[in-house]
CSV table of C-alpha atoms in Angstrom, one decimal:
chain,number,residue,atom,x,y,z
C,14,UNK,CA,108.4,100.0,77.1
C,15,UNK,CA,111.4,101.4,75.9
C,16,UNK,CA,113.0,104.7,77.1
C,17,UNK,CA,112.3,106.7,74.4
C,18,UNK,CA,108.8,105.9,73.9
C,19,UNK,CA,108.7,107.3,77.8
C,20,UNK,CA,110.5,110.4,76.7
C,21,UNK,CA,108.5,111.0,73.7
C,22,UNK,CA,105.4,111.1,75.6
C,23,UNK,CA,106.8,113.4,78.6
C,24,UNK,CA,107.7,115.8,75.8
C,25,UNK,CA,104.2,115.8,74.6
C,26,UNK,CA,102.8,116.3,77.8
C,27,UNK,CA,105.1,119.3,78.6
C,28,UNK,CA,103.5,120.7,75.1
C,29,UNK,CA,100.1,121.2,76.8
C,30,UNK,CA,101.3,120.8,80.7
C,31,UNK,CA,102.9,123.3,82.2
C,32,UNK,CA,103.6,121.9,85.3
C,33,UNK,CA,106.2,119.4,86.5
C,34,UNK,CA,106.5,116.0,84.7
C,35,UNK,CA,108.4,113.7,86.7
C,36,UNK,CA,109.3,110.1,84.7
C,37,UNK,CA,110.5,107.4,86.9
C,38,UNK,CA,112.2,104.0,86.5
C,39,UNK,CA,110.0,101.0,85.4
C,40,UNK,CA,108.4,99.2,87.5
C,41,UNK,CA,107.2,96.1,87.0
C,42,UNK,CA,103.6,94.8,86.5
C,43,UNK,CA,102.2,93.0,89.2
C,44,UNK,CA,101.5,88.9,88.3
C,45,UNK,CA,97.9,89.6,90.5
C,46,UNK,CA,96.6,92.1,87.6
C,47,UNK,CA,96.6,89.1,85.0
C,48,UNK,CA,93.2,87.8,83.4
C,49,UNK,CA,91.8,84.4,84.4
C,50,UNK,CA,94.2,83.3,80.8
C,51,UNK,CA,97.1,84.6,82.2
C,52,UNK,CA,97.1,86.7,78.8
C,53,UNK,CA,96.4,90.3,79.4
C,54,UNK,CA,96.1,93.2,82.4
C,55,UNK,CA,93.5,93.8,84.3
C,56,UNK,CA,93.4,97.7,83.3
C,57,UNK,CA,91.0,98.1,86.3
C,58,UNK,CA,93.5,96.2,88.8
C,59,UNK,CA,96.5,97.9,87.2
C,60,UNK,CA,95.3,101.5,88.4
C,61,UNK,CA,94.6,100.4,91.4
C,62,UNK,CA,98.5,99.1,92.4
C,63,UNK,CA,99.7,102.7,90.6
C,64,UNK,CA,97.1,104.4,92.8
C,65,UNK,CA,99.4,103.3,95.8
C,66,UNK,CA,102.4,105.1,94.5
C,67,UNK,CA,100.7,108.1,93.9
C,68,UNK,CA,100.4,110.9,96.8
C,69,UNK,CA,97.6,113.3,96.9
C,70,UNK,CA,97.8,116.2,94.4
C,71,UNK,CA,99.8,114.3,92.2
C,72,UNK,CA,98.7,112.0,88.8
C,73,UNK,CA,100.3,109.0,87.7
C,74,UNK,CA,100.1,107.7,84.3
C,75,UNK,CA,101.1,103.6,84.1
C,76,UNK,CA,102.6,103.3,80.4
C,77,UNK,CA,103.1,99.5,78.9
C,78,UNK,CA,103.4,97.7,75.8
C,79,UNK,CA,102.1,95.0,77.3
C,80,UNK,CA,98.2,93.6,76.2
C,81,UNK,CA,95.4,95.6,78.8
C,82,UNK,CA,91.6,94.9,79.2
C,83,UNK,CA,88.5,95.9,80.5
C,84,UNK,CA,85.1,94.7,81.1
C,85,UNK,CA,82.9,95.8,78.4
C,86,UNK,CA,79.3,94.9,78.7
C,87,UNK,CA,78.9,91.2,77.5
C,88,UNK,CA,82.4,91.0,77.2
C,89,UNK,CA,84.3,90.6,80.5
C,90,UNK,CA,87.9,90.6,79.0
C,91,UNK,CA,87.7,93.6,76.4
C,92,UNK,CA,91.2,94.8,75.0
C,93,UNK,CA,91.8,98.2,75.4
C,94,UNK,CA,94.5,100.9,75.0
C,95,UNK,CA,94.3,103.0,77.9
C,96,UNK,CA,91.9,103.8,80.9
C,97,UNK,CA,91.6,106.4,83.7
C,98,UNK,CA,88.8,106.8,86.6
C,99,UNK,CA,87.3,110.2,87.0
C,100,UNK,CA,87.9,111.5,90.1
C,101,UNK,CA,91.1,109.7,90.1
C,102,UNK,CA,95.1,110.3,90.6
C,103,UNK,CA,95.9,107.2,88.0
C,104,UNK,CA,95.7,106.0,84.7
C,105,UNK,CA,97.6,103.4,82.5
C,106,UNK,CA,97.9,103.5,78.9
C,107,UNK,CA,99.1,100.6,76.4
C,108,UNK,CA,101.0,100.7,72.8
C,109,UNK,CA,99.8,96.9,72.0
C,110,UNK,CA,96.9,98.3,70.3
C,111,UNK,CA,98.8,101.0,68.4
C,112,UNK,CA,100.4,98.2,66.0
């Protein structure tokens, strides 16, 4: 995702956040979140590896531009742009859709 997109939406969150955003360097997506097609990212399995970078009290939110799914009933490989668990310190988010 390119830099600015990642500023643009740190700017946005400071709009309606007022505490401390943080953006880090990239990091890159782990080959074990893929879908059986190698195609897209397991959203599910993508919050999960964030989850590990992410202390307690603090909220992470994976951004990509990469192609994310989810299972959505009958459909086990659903594209999606973004997911979060509640309770949960993670989320990811994806452009692809956005096109």
């Amino acid at each position: 995702m390119p830099a600015s997109s990642v500023e643009y939406v740190a700017e946005e969150l400071h709009k309606i956040y007022s505490g401390n955003i943080i953006t880090k360097e990239p990091i890159p997506l782990p080959n074990t979140s893929l879908n059986q097609n190698k195609t897209r990212y397991r959203a599910d399995s993508l919050i999960r590896y964030l989850d590990d970078f992410t202390k307690e009290g603090q909220l992470i939110i994976g951004l990509t531009n990469k192609d994310i799914s989810a299972t959505k009933g009958k459909y086990p490989d659903w594209g999606i742009m973004g997911l979060g668990f509640c309770p949960g310190k993670a989320c990811i988010a994806s452009t692809f859709r956005l096109k």
